[in-house]
Backbone as ProteinMPNN parsed JSONL, in Angstrom:
{"seq_chain_A": "XXXXXXXXXXXXXXXXXXXXXXXXXXXXXXXXXXXXXXXXXXXXXXXXXXXXXXXXXXXXXXXXXXXXXXXXXXXXXXXXXXXXXXXXXXXXXXXXXXXXXXXXXXXXXXXXXXXXX", "coords_chain_A": {"N_chain_A": [[0.914, -1.127, 0.132], [0.624, 2.062, -1.032], [1.719, 5.009, 0.514], [1.568, 8.582, 1.038], [2.973, 11.426, 2.438], [2.843, 14.579, 3.242], [4.824, 17.516, 4.291], [5.882, 20.697, 5.719], [4.303, 22.864, 5.099], [2.928, 26.058, 6.016], [2.764, 29.376, 7.537], [3.507, 32.335, 5.775], [5.016, 35.478, 4.789], [3.973, 37.575, 2.005], [6.186, 37.327, -0.732], [7.959, 35.683, 0.404], [9.388, 32.35, 0.985], [8.883, 28.867, 0.696], [9.469, 25.255, 1.368], [7.91, 22.371, 0.438], [7.693, 18.929, 1.299], [7.165, 15.575, 0.273], [6.825, 12.553, 1.275], [7.167, 9.258, 0.258], [6.073, 6.056, 0.841], [5.857, 2.448, 0.859], [6.466, 1.405, -1.681], [8.821, 0.384, -3.82], [9.826, 1.028, -6.512], [10.367, 3.777, -8.724], [9.252, 4.647, -11.003], [7.172, 6.371, -12.043], [4.849, 9.127, -12.359], [4.949, 12.051, -10.344], [3.12, 14.707, -8.463], [2.215, 17.868, -7.408], [-0.647, 19.421, -6.125], [-2.989, 22.009, -5.571], [-5.74, 23.415, -3.395], [-7.779, 25.951, -3.033], [-10.094, 27.665, -0.819], [-13.386, 27.316, -1.785], [-12.705, 26.936, -4.605], [-11.694, 24.848, -7.406], [-9.621, 22.048, -7.195], [-6.314, 22.296, -8.37], [-3.57, 21.551, -10.602], [-0.168, 22.263, -9.796], [2.368, 21.606, -10.234], [4.126, 19.129, -11.945], [6.133, 16.116, -12.188], [7.955, 13.787, -14.141], [9.075, 10.368, -14.329], [11.552, 10.461, -15.334], [12.299, 12.814, -14.609], [11.31, 14.951, -16.077], [9.553, 18.061, -16.086], [6.555, 20.033, -15.483], [4.766, 23.045, -15.34], [2.091, 25.105, -14.585], [1.179, 28.449, -15.979], [0.603, 30.089, -13.915], [2.462, 29.516, -11.913], [4.729, 29.284, -12.821], [8.378, 29.741, -13.091], [8.418, 30.463, -10.433], [7.945, 28.353, -8.843], [9.303, 25.211, -8.18], [9.527, 21.844, -8.808], [11.061, 18.778, -7.66], [12.723, 15.669, -7.364], [13.893, 13.16, -5.108], [14.793, 10.021, -5.579], [16.253, 8.262, -4.107], [15.645, 8.98, -1.558], [13.098, 8.601, -1.501], [11.422, 10.872, -1.871], [9.683, 13.739, -2.806], [9.817, 17.199, -3.775], [8.601, 20.494, -3.41], [9.569, 23.566, -4.108], [8.842, 26.699, -3.265], [8.944, 29.963, -4.253], [8.808, 33.604, -4.084], [6.242, 33.96, -2.928], [2.669, 34.608, -3.222], [-0.289, 36.162, -1.925], [-2.588, 34.887, -3.258], [-1.531, 32.387, -3.595], [-2.241, 30.983, -1.375], [-3.542, 28.03, 0.094], [-4.604, 24.606, 0.419], [-2.163, 22.26, -0.088], [-1.512, 19.423, -1.945], [0.113, 16.258, -2.362], [0.548, 14.052, -4.927], [0.436, 10.857, -6.652], [0.814, 9.004, -9.75], [0.393, 5.946, -10.14], [0.812, 3.026, -12.049], [-1.211, 3.986, -13.531], [-2.984, 6.309, -15.558], [-4.141, 8.604, -14.357], [-3.777, 10.485, -11.508], [-3.749, 8.629, -8.737], [-2.983, 8.185, -6.048], [-2.972, 10.014, -3.094], [-1.868, 12.433, -0.846], [-2.413, 13.746, 2.581], [-2.587, 16.451, 2.586], [-1.284, 19.737, 3.067], [-1.369, 22.809, 4.732], [-0.758, 25.974, 3.289], [-0.264, 29.306, 3.976], [-0.326, 32.494, 2.71], [0.414, 35.752, 3.851], [-0.453, 39.092, 3.239]], "CA_chain_A": [[-0.014, 0.038, -0.128], [1.488, 3.345, -1.012], [1.308, 6.196, 1.414], [2.085, 9.875, 0.792], [2.812, 12.306, 3.701], [3.346, 15.94, 3.007], [5.194, 18.329, 5.297], [6.449, 21.827, 5.344], [3.415, 24.074, 4.912], [2.858, 27.045, 7.13], [2.474, 30.707, 7.21], [4.689, 33.184, 5.219], [4.646, 36.636, 4.276], [4.167, 37.715, 0.706], [7.414, 37.475, -1.188], [8.737, 34.649, 0.925], [9.607, 31.095, 0.305], [8.58, 27.588, 1.639], [9.651, 24.128, 0.705], [6.977, 21.33, 0.833], [8.107, 17.617, 1.126], [6.226, 14.546, 0.23], [7.636, 11.197, 1.644], [6.399, 8.099, -0.21], [6.311, 4.666, 1.486], [5.202, 1.207, 0.295], [6.847, 1.03, -3.062], [10.312, 0.669, -4.193], [10.218, 1.597, -7.775], [10.1, 5.199, -8.793], [8.968, 4.757, -12.379], [5.838, 6.908, -12.192], [4.824, 10.524, -12.263], [4.439, 12.615, -9.17], [2.727, 15.968, -8.845], [1.674, 18.761, -6.556], [-1.832, 20.047, -6.415], [-3.616, 22.866, -4.466], [-7.006, 23.78, -3.478], [-8.237, 27.127, -2.095], [-11.462, 27.654, -0.455], [-14.336, 27.662, -2.946], [-12.086, 26.817, -5.791], [-11.429, 23.591, -7.683], [-8.252, 21.625, -7.146], [-5.451, 22.512, -9.554], [-2.21, 21.17, -10.493], [0.859, 23.384, -9.814], [3.707, 21.045, -10.643], [4.148, 17.614, -12.394], [7.528, 15.63, -12.58], [8.043, 12.427, -14.606], [9.999, 9.37, -13.779], [12.868, 10.886, -15.911], [12.417, 14.153, -13.974], [10.864, 16.172, -16.855], [8.609, 18.782, -15.353], [5.453, 20.793, -16.164], [4.125, 23.947, -14.518], [1.073, 26.072, -15.207], [1.757, 29.747, -16.073], [0.42, 30.844, -12.64], [3.582, 29.412, -10.833], [6.09, 29.05, -13.705], [9.343, 30.603, -12.656], [8.407, 30.699, -8.988], [7.872, 27.015, -8.04], [10.154, 24.193, -8.762], [9.454, 20.43, -8.402], [12.099, 18.008, -7.774], [12.564, 14.221, -6.66], [15.082, 12.203, -4.793], [14.31, 8.689, -5.533], [16.957, 7.48, -3.096], [14.945, 9.353, -0.319], [11.506, 8.344, -1.731], [10.667, 12.229, -1.499], [9.398, 14.808, -3.836], [9.844, 18.512, -3.158], [8.009, 21.748, -4.204], [10.189, 24.818, -3.658], [7.967, 27.868, -3.774], [9.501, 31.316, -4.098], [8.033, 34.733, -4.35], [4.881, 33.603, -2.734], [1.62, 35.722, -3.172], [-1.505, 35.772, -1.248], [-3.215, 34.031, -3.971], [-1.065, 30.999, -3.389], [-2.861, 30.362, -0.181], [-4.327, 26.761, -0.396], [-4.116, 23.268, 0.947], [-1.252, 21.606, -1.098], [-1.654, 17.969, -1.917], [1.164, 15.512, -3.085], [-0.073, 12.916, -5.61], [1.323, 9.916, -7.503], [0.161, 8.275, -10.746], [1.161, 4.504, -10.153], [0.019, 2.161, -12.813], [-2.425, 4.564, -13.902], [-2.716, 7.585, -16.181], [-4.554, 9.553, -13.548], [-3.188, 10.523, -10.164], [-4.473, 7.767, -7.942], [-2.739, 8.142, -4.771], [-3.037, 11.302, -2.665], [-1.489, 12.594, 0.586], [-3.576, 14.262, 3.39], [-2.602, 17.816, 2.301], [-0.592, 20.573, 4.135], [-1.828, 24.226, 4.639], [0.192, 27.08, 2.991], [-1.093, 30.682, 4.009], [0.565, 33.656, 2.459], [-0.139, 36.956, 4.145], [-0.05, 40.287, 2.413]], "C_chain_A": [[0.832, 1.256, 0.068], [0.858, 4.471, -0.097], [2.015, 7.504, 1.058], [1.981, 10.843, 1.878], [3.538, 13.537, 3.239], [3.793, 16.686, 4.353], [5.784, 19.662, 4.758], [5.683, 23.05, 5.056], [3.586, 24.873, 6.322], [2.4, 28.507, 6.758], [3.704, 31.519, 6.795], [4.053, 34.424, 4.693], [4.874, 36.636, 2.666], [5.592, 37.962, 0.306], [8.36, 36.466, -0.664], [8.749, 33.348, 0.352], [9.282, 30.061, 1.238], [9.009, 26.464, 0.669], [8.709, 23.078, 1.272], [7.771, 19.948, 0.44], [7.133, 16.699, 1.075], [7.051, 13.285, 0.356], [6.735, 10.153, 1.173], [6.902, 6.826, 0.572], [5.605, 3.622, 0.792], [5.498, 0.794, -1.005], [8.127, 1.355, -3.276], [10.588, 1.301, -5.515], [9.801, 2.959, -7.712], [9.691, 5.539, -10.168], [7.492, 5.408, -12.644], [5.862, 8.535, -11.949], [4.368, 10.893, -10.81], [4.053, 14.091, -9.45], [2.394, 16.558, -7.408], [0.316, 19.417, -7.074], [-2.26, 21.007, -5.244], [-4.962, 23.076, -4.598], [-7.347, 24.824, -2.537], [-9.598, 26.953, -1.835], [-12.383, 28.178, -1.458], [-13.799, 27.495, -4.352], [-11.791, 25.245, -5.994], [-9.898, 23.307, -7.333], [-7.397, 21.671, -8.376], [-4.0, 21.965, -9.463], [-1.153, 22.236, -10.518], [2.145, 22.838, -10.208], [3.621, 19.67, -10.898], [5.668, 17.281, -12.657], [7.341, 14.198, -12.997], [9.05, 11.533, -14.085], [11.307, 9.95, -14.186], [13.077, 12.325, -15.554], [12.095, 15.316, -15.068], [9.737, 16.69, -16.039], [7.522, 19.658, -16.196], [4.979, 21.726, -15.059], [3.089, 24.768, -15.253], [1.737, 27.532, -15.211], [1.56, 30.455, -14.744], [1.538, 30.62, -11.684], [4.779, 29.273, -11.671], [7.045, 30.306, -13.227], [9.414, 30.99, -11.181], [8.439, 29.35, -8.092], [8.723, 26.104, -8.951], [9.948, 22.779, -8.028], [10.634, 19.719, -8.629], [11.913, 16.645, -7.101], [13.713, 13.662, -6.324], [14.559, 10.829, -4.479], [14.998, 7.788, -4.424], [16.217, 7.808, -1.753], [13.488, 9.06, -0.344], [10.731, 9.678, -1.529], [10.637, 12.982, -2.746], [9.154, 16.13, -3.151], [9.125, 19.442, -3.99], [8.689, 22.985, -3.415], [9.364, 26.0, -4.14], [8.615, 29.213, -3.257], [8.597, 32.446, -4.484], [6.533, 34.439, -4.185], [3.963, 34.844, -2.733], [0.496, 35.139, -2.487], [-2.394, 34.724, -2.025], [-2.708, 32.516, -4.016], [-1.474, 30.206, -2.219], [-3.776, 29.246, -0.631], [-3.823, 25.708, 0.507], [-3.347, 22.641, -0.181], [-1.168, 20.036, -0.874], [-0.433, 17.368, -2.835], [0.278, 14.304, -3.749], [0.865, 12.214, -6.493], [0.362, 9.266, -8.436], [0.872, 6.808, -10.895], [0.297, 3.566, -10.834], [-1.263, 2.715, -13.244], [-1.965, 5.98, -14.596], [-3.047, 8.708, -15.302], [-3.844, 9.314, -12.226], [-4.073, 9.767, -9.159], [-4.053, 7.55, -6.425], [-2.396, 9.518, -4.199], [-2.445, 11.391, -1.006], [-2.67, 13.382, 1.287], [-3.67, 15.763, 3.123], [-1.813, 18.533, 3.482], [-1.023, 22.073, 3.707], [-0.72, 25.18, 4.28], [-0.744, 28.388, 2.982], [-0.038, 31.596, 3.69], [-0.195, 34.975, 2.809], [0.391, 38.048, 3.416], [0.496, 41.474, 3.266]], "O_chain_A": [[1.565, 1.475, 1.032], [-0.344, 4.73, -0.045], [3.203, 7.376, 0.759], [0.842, 11.102, 2.266], [4.718, 13.499, 2.891], [3.182, 16.477, 5.401], [6.131, 19.784, 3.583], [6.233, 24.122, 4.804], [4.145, 24.509, 7.356], [1.724, 28.73, 5.754], [4.78, 31.403, 7.382], [2.903, 34.503, 4.26], [5.706, 35.927, 2.1], [6.228, 38.782, 0.968], [9.469, 36.345, -1.183], [8.168, 33.163, -0.718], [9.363, 30.256, 2.451], [8.961, 26.591, -0.554], [8.692, 22.889, 2.488], [8.406, 19.878, -0.611], [6.157, 16.894, 1.799], [7.924, 13.042, -0.476], [5.59, 10.108, 1.623], [8.089, 6.681, 0.864], [4.671, 3.987, 0.078], [4.854, -0.131, -1.499], [8.584, 2.461, -2.985], [11.542, 2.071, -5.624], [9.02, 3.364, -6.85], [9.779, 6.718, -10.513], [6.743, 4.882, -13.466], [6.814, 9.094, -11.406], [3.572, 10.204, -10.172], [4.501, 14.692, -10.427], [2.315, 15.845, -6.408], [0.185, 19.861, -8.214], [-1.901, 20.786, -4.087], [-5.487, 22.978, -5.708], [-7.226, 24.632, -1.327], [-10.277, 26.183, -2.515], [-12.245, 29.298, -1.95], [-14.488, 27.936, -5.271], [-11.664, 24.473, -5.043], [-9.076, 24.215, -7.212], [-7.786, 21.084, -9.386], [-3.358, 21.942, -8.413], [-1.315, 23.14, -11.338], [3.029, 23.634, -10.522], [3.033, 18.976, -10.068], [6.377, 18.077, -13.271], [6.651, 13.443, -12.311], [9.913, 12.023, -13.357], [12.201, 9.924, -13.34], [13.936, 12.995, -16.128], [12.56, 16.449, -14.948], [9.03, 15.932, -15.376], [7.654, 19.911, -17.393], [4.796, 21.271, -13.93], [3.243, 25.072, -16.435], [2.727, 27.763, -14.517], [2.319, 31.382, -14.461], [1.66, 31.373, -10.718], [5.862, 29.142, -11.1], [6.684, 31.467, -13.033], [10.306, 31.714, -10.738], [8.847, 29.277, -6.933], [8.824, 26.214, -10.173], [10.178, 22.627, -6.828], [11.274, 19.925, -9.661], [10.982, 16.501, -6.309], [14.61, 13.618, -7.165], [14.02, 10.503, -3.422], [14.462, 6.798, -3.927], [16.183, 6.939, -0.882], [12.754, 9.239, 0.628], [9.579, 9.673, -1.095], [11.489, 12.852, -3.624], [8.443, 16.235, -2.151], [9.02, 19.234, -5.199], [8.368, 23.303, -2.27], [9.238, 26.227, -5.343], [8.774, 29.483, -2.067], [7.634, 32.198, -5.21], [5.711, 34.62, -5.083], [4.357, 35.94, -2.332], [0.277, 33.929, -2.417], [-2.879, 33.772, -1.413], [-3.413, 31.593, -4.423], [-1.165, 29.028, -2.041], [-4.617, 29.388, -1.518], [-2.833, 25.837, 1.227], [-3.943, 22.506, -1.249], [-0.822, 19.509, 0.184], [-0.073, 17.922, -3.873], [-0.584, 13.71, -3.102], [1.857, 12.732, -7.005], [-0.773, 8.979, -8.056], [1.792, 6.603, -11.688], [-0.806, 3.27, -10.375], [-2.281, 2.027, -13.321], [-0.945, 6.615, -14.33], [-2.376, 9.736, -15.385], [-3.402, 8.221, -11.871], [-5.111, 10.307, -8.778], [-4.711, 6.825, -5.679], [-1.551, 10.182, -4.8], [-2.611, 10.51, -0.162], [-3.72, 13.635, 0.698], [-4.721, 16.344, 3.392], [-1.703, 18.055, 4.611], [-1.018, 22.456, 2.537], [0.273, 25.169, 5.007], [-1.708, 28.552, 2.235], [1.044, 31.552, 4.275], [-1.23, 35.299, 2.225], [1.543, 38.025, 2.983], [0.86, 42.513, 2.715]]}, "name": "protein", "num_of_chains": 1, "seq": "XXXXXXXXXXXXXXXXXXXXXXXXXXXXXXXXXXXXXXXXXXXXXXXXXXXXXXXXXXXXXXXXXXXXXXXXXXXXXXXXXXXXXXXXXXXXXXXXXXXXXXXXXXXXXXXXXXXXX"}
């Protein structure tokens, strides 16, 4: 059974930085996509970063140039470095994995990120 556990959320002022971590357990192979999503109150969940098994990455325009996703397969961990944070980045951030599936079928419990103006 795969489990994903996020950490690193918190309160930060606009312009600041945070690094989120997602620790994966229950699977030794790393040949699958990982991603970070976020969901703000009253809004739909959206992807903010995706990383492939070969470390190719994708970012939407809203975070491109500010967020960086990376993975350390030896540590079973995926990171999201968030710089130049804005109040509109406030949301619950979720780690997800697409294992044996085209869609993301494993999810963490989420970690709150709050950016004050």
